Coordinates of C-alpha atoms and ligand atoms in Angstrom, one line a residue:
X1 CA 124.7 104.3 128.7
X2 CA 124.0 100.4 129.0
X3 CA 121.5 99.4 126.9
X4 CA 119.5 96.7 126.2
X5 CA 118.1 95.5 122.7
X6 CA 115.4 93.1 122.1
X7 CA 115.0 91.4 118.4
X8 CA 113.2 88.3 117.4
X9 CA 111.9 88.4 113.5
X10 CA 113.6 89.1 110.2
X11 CA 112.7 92.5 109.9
X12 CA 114.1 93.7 113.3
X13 CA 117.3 92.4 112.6
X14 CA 117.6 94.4 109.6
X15 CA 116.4 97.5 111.6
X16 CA 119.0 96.7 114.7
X17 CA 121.9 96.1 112.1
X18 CA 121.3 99.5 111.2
X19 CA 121.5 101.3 114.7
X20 CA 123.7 98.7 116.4
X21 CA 126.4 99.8 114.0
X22 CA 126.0 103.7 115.2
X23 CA 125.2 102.8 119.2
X24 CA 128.0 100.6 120.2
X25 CA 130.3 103.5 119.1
X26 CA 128.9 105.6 121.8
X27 CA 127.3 103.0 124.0
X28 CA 127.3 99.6 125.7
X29 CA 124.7 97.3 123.4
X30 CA 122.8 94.2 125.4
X31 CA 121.5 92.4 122.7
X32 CA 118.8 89.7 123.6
X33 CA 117.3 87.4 120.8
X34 CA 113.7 86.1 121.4
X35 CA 114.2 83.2 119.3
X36 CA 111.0 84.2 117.7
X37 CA 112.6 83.6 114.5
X38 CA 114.9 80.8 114.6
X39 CA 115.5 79.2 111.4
X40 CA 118.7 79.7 109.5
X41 CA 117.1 81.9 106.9
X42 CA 115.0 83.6 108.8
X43 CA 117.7 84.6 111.8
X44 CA 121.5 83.7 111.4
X45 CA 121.6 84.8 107.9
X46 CA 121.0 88.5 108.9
X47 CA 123.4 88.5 111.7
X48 CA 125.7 87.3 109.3
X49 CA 124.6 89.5 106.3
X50 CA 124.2 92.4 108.6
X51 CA 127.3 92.0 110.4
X52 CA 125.1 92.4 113.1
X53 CA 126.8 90.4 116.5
X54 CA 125.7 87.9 118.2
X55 CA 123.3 87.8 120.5
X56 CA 124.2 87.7 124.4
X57 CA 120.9 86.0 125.1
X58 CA 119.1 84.0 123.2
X59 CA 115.5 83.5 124.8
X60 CA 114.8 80.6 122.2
X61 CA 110.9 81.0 122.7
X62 CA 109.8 80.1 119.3
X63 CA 106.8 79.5 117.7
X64 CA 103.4 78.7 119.6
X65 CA 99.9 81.6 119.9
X66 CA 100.1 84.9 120.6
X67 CA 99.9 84.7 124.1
X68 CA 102.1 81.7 124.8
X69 CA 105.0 83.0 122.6
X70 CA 104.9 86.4 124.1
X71 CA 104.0 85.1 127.8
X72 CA 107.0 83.2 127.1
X73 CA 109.1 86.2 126.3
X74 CA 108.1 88.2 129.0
X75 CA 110.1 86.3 131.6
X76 CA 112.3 85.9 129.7
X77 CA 112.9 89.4 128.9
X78 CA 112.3 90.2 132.6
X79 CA 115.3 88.3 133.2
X80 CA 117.6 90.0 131.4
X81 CA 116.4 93.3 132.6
X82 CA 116.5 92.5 137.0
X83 CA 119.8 91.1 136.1
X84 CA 121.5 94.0 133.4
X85 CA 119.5 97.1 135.1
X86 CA 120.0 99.3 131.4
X87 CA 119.7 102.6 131.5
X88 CA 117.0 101.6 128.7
X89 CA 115.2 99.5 126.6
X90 CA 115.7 99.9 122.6
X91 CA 112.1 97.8 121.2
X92 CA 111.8 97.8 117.2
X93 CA 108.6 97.5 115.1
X94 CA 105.9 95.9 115.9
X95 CA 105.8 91.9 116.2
X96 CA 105.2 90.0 119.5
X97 CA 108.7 90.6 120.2
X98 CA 108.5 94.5 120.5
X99 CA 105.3 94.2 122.5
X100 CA 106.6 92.0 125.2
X101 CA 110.2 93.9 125.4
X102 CA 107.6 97.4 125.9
X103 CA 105.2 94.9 128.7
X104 CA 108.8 93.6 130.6
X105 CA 110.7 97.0 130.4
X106 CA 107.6 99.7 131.7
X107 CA 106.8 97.1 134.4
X108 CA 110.1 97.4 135.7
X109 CA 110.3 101.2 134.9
X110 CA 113.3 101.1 132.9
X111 CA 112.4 103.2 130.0
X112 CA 111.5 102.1 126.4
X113 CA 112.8 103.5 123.5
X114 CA 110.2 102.3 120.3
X115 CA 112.3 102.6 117.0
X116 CA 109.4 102.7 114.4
X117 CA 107.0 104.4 115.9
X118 CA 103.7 105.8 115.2
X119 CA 102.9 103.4 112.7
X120 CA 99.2 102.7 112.1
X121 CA 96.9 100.7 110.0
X122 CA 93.6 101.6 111.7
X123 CA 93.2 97.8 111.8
X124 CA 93.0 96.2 114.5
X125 CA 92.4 92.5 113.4
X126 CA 95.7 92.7 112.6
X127 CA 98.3 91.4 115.7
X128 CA 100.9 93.9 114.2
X129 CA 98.7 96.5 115.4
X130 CA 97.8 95.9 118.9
X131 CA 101.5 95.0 119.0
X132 CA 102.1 99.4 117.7
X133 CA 99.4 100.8 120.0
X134 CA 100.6 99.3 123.2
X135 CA 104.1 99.5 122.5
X136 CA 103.8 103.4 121.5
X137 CA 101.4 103.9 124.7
X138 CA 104.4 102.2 126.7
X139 CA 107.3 104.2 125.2
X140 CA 109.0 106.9 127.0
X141 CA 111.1 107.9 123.5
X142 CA 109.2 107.4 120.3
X143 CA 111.4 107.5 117.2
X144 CA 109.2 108.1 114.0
X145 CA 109.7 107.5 110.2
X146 CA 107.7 109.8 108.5
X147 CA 105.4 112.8 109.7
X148 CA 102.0 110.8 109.0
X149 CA 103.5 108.4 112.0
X150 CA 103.9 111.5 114.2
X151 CA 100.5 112.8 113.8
X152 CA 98.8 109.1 114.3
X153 CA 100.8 109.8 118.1
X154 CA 99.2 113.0 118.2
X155 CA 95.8 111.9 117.4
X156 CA 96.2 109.4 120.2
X157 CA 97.8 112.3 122.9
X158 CA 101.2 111.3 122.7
X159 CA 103.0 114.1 121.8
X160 CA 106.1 113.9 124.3
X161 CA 109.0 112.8 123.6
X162 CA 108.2 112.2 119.8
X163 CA 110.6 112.1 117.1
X164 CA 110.6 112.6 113.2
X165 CA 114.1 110.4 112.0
X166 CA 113.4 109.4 108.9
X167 CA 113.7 105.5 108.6
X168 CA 116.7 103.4 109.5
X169 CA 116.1 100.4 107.1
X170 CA 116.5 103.0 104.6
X171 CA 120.4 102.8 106.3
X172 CA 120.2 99.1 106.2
X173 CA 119.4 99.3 102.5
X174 CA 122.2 101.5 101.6
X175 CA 125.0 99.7 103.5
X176 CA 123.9 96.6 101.4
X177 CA 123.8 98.2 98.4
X178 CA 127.1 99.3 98.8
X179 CA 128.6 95.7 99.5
X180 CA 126.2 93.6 97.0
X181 CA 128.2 93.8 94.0
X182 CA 127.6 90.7 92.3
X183 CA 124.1 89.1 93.9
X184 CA 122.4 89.9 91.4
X185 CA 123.9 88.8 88.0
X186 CA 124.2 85.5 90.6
X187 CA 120.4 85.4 91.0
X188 CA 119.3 85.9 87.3
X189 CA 121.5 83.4 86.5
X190 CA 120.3 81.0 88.8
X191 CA 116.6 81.7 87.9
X192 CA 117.3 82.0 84.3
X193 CA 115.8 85.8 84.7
X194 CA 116.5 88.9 82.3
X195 CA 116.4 92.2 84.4
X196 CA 113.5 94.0 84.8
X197 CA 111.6 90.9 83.1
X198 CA 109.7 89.4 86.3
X199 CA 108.0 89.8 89.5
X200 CA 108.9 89.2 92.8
X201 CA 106.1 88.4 95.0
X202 CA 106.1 87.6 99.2
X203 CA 103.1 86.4 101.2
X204 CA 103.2 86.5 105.1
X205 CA 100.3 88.5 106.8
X206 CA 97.8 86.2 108.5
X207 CA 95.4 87.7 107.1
X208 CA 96.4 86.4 103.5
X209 CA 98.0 82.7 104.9
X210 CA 95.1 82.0 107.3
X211 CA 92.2 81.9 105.1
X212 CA 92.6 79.1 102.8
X213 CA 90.6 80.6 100.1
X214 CA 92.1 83.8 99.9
X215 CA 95.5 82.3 100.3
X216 CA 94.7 79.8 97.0
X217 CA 93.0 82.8 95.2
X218 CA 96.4 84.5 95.5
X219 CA 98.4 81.7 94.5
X220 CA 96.3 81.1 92.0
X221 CA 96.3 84.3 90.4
X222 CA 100.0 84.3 90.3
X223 CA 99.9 80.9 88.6
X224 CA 97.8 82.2 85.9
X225 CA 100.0 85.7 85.2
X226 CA 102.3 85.5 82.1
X227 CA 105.6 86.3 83.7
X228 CA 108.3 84.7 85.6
X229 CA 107.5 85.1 89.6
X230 CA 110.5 84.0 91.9
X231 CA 108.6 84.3 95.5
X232 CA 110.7 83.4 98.6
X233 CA 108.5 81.6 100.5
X234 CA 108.0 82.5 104.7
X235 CA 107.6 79.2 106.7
X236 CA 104.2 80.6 107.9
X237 CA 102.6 80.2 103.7
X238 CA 105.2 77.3 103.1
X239 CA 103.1 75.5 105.8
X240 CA 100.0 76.3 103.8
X241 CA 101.6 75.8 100.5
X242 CA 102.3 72.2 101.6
X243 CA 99.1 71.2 103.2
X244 CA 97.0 72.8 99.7
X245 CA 99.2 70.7 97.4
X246 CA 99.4 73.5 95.2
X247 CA 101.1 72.8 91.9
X248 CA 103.2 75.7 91.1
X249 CA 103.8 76.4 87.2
X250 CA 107.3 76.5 85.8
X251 CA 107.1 80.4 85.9
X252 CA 106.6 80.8 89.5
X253 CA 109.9 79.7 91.4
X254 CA 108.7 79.1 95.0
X255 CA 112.0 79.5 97.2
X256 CA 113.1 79.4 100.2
X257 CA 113.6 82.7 102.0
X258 CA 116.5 84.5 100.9
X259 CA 119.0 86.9 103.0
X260 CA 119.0 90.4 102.7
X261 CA 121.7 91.0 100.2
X262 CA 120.2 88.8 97.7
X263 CA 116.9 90.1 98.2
X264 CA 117.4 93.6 97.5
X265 CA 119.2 92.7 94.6
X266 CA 116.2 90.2 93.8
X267 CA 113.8 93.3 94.0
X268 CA 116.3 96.1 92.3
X269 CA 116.1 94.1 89.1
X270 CA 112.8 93.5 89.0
X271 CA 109.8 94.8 86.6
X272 CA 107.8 95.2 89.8
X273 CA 107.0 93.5 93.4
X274 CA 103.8 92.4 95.0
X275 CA 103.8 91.9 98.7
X276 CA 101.8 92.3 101.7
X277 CA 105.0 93.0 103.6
X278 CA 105.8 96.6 105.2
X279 CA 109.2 96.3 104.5
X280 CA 108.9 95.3 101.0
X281 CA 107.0 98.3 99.9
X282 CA 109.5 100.9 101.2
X283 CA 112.4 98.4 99.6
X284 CA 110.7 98.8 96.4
X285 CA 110.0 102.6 96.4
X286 CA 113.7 103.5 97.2
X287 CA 115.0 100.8 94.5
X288 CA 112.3 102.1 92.2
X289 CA 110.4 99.9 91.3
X290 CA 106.5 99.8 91.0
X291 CA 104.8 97.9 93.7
X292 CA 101.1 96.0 94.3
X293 CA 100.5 95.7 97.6
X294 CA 97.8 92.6 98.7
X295 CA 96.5 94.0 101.7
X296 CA 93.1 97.0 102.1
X297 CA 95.2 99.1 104.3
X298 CA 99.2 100.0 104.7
X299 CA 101.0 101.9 107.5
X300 CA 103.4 103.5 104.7
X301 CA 100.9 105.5 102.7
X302 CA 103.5 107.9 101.4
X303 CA 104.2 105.3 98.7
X304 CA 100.6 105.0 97.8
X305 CA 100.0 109.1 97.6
X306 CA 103.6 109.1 95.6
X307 CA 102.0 106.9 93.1
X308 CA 104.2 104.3 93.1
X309 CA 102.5 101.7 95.3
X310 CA 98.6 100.4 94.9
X311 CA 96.5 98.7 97.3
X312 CA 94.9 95.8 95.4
X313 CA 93.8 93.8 98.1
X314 CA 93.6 89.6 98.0
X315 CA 91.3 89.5 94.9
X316 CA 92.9 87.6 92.0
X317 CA 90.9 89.8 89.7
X318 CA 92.2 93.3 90.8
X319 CA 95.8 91.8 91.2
X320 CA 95.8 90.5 87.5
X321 CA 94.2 93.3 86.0
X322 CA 96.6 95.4 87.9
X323 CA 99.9 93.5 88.0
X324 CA 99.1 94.7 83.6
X325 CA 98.1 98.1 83.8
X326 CA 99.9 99.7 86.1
X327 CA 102.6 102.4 85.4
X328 CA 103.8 104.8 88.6
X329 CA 104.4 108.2 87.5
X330 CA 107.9 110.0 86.2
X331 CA 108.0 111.5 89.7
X332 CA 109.6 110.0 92.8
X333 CA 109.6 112.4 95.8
X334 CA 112.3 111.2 98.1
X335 CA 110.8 109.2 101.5
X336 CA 111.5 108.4 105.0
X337 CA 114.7 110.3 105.5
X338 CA 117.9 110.4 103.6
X339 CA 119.8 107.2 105.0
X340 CA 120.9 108.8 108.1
X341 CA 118.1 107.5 110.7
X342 CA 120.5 105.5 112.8
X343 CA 122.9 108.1 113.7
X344 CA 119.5 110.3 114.6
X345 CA 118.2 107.7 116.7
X346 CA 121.3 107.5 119.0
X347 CA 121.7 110.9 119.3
X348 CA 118.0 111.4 120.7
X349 CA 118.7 108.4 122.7
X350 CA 121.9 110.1 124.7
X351 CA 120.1 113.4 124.7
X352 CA 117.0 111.9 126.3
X353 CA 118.0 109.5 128.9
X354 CA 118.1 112.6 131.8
X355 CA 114.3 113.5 130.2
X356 CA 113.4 109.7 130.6
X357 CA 115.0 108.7 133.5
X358 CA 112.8 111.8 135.3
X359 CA 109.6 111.0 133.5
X360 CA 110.2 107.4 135.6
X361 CA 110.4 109.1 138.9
X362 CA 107.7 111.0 138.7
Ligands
UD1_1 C1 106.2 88.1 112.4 C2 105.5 89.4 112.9 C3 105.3 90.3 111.7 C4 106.6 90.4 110.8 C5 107.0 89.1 110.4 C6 108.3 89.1 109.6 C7 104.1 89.1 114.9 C8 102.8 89.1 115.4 N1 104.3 89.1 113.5 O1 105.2 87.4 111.6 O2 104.9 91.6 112.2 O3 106.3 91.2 109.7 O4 107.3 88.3 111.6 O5 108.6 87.9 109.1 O6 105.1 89.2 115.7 N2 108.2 79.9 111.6 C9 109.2 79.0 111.2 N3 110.5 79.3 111.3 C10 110.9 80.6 111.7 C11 109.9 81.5 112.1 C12 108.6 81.2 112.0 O7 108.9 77.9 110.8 O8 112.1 80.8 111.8 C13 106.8 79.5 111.4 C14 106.2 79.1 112.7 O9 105.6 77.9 112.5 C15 105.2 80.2 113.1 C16 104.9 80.9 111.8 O10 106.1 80.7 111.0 O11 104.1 79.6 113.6 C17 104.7 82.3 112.0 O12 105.7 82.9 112.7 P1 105.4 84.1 113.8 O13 106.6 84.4 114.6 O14 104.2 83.7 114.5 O15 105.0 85.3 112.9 P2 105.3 85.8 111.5 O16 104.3 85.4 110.5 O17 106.7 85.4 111.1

């Protein structure tokens, strides 16, 4: 089969690195680049990390509102698609990226393939999910990580063509594990850190980095905790960070983003992580290590049910009292699959493209 792959933001590279690896043994790979991400340490360091290749395309659309970055993508991606004519579309997650790839490709009636399906916060202020309810309504195969996803498609009627593979960053993480000997004595060094004696924190969602006061509260209430903090910074709160003035305290080592390797070694070492990243949370649950998450709501509530995740929103006072008190349980039922997602998803992919290629004529 000829297909074509659309990535655009950190976390689909990581995802893409993971089937890539299984699909071009089998298949031809198309890989097309948004540009959605496009700094160093936000993009080429996961291709390199990731021994993902090089794009074929890159769209270089950038930054810019919702509609102009993914109006911009959809021609783009359009493109691509009149001129490669893929068997199908392969669409991962749910940023702007993976909604215009699902818009382009249906339009066309080449059929989409939504790695990450299912997902669902039940809140739809957030872009992330109008970007998972389109793209799922789109999809002609809809590859799920966990059972909760595949019931949120039920609820919804979308039962056809639905998937249970487990999660392929869980693959991601455990080809990098195997190859990071050595990142993280290199990190504690660099930090001056002992393991398991500091926090890692991320800040990203709009919904923490585009309210100034809940953005400060945050930072503030990390300022005030008693432990070392190394956060890697995303250019969306560096941008705030800058404009606030915000004094960090020598404790809290705000840093640029770091590439995957380092940061699963940054997270495997450390007492415990609070984020209000998806990706983060599952990181943190298969490396073991207790996490906060600063959000009301998460798509991954397996980690919350298993105990080792909490929900403790944007107020300073819950994640202070929190960040001390809280001890997950001895258990730690295993999650999302057992590493072996990828090779799932490109099976269902060859088996399904007579299936999908009908559904599209009728
Ligand atoms: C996007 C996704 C989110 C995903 C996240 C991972 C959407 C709606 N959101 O959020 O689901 O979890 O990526 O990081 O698609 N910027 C740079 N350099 C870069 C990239 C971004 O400076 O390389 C700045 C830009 O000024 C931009 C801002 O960061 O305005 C936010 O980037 P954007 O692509 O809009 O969304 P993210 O917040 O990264």
């Amino acid at each position: 089969m000829r297909i074509v792959s659309i990535v655009g933001a950190r976390p689909q590279f990581i995802k893409a690195a993971a089937i890539s690896r299984k699909l071009r043994q089998r298949h031809e790979e198309f890989l097309v680049h948004t540009g959605q991400h496009y700094d160093y340490d936000m993009s080429g360091t996961f291709f390199e990390g990731l021994e993902l290749p090089q794009p074929n395309v890159n769209l270089g659309v950038g930054s810019g509102t919702h509609a102009a970055q993914t109006g911009k993508m959809l021609e783009g991606i359009e493109d691509v698609l009149l001129a490669e004519r893929p068997d199908c579309l392969l669409i991962y997650g749910d940023t702007n990226t993976t909604l215009a790839g699902a818009l382009a490709a249906s339009k066309l009636s080449i059929p989409v393939v939504h790695v990450e399906a299912g997902l669902r916060s039940f809140n739809r202020s957030m872009p992330e999910e109008i970007n998972r309810v389109v793209a799922d309504h789109l999809s002609d195969l809809l590859l799920c990580p966990s059972e909760t996803a595949v019931n949120n498609l039920a609820l919804e009627g979308v039962t056809q063509n639905v998937h249970l593979v487990g999660d392929v960053m869980l693959d991601a993480l455990n080809w990098t594990r195997e190859r990071g000997a050595g990142a993280e004595a290199a990190l504690l060094d660099r930090f001056g850190l002992k393991k398991k004696q500091y926090l890692v924190a991320t800040l990203h969602r709009s919904e923490n980095t585009d309210d100034p006061i809940r953005f400060g509260g945050i930072l503030e209430c990390l300022n005030s905790l008693d432990e070392p903090i190394v956060f890697p910074v995303h250019p969306r709160a560096r941008k705030l960070i800058l404009e606030t003035k915000f004094q960090p305290m020598p404790d809290l080592h705000l840093i640029e983003p770091l590439g995957y390797l380092e940061m699963v070694a940054l997270i495997g070492s450390a007492r415990l992580v609070l984020t209000d990243s998806g990706g983060l949370q599952k990181e943190a649950y298969w490396l073991g290590v207790p996490c906060l998450t600063m959000r009301n709501e998460t798509e991954w509530v397996e980690t919350v049910q298993a105990g080792w995740n909490v929900l403790v929103g944007p107020d300073p006072a819950r994640i202070a009292g929190t960040v001390k008190s809280f001890s997950p349980p001895g258990e730690h039922p295993t999650l999302y699959g057992d590493g072996t997602a990828a090779e799932k998803c490109v099976d269902l992919i060859g088996l399904n493209s007579e299936p999908m290629a009908l559904a599209v004529r009728a």
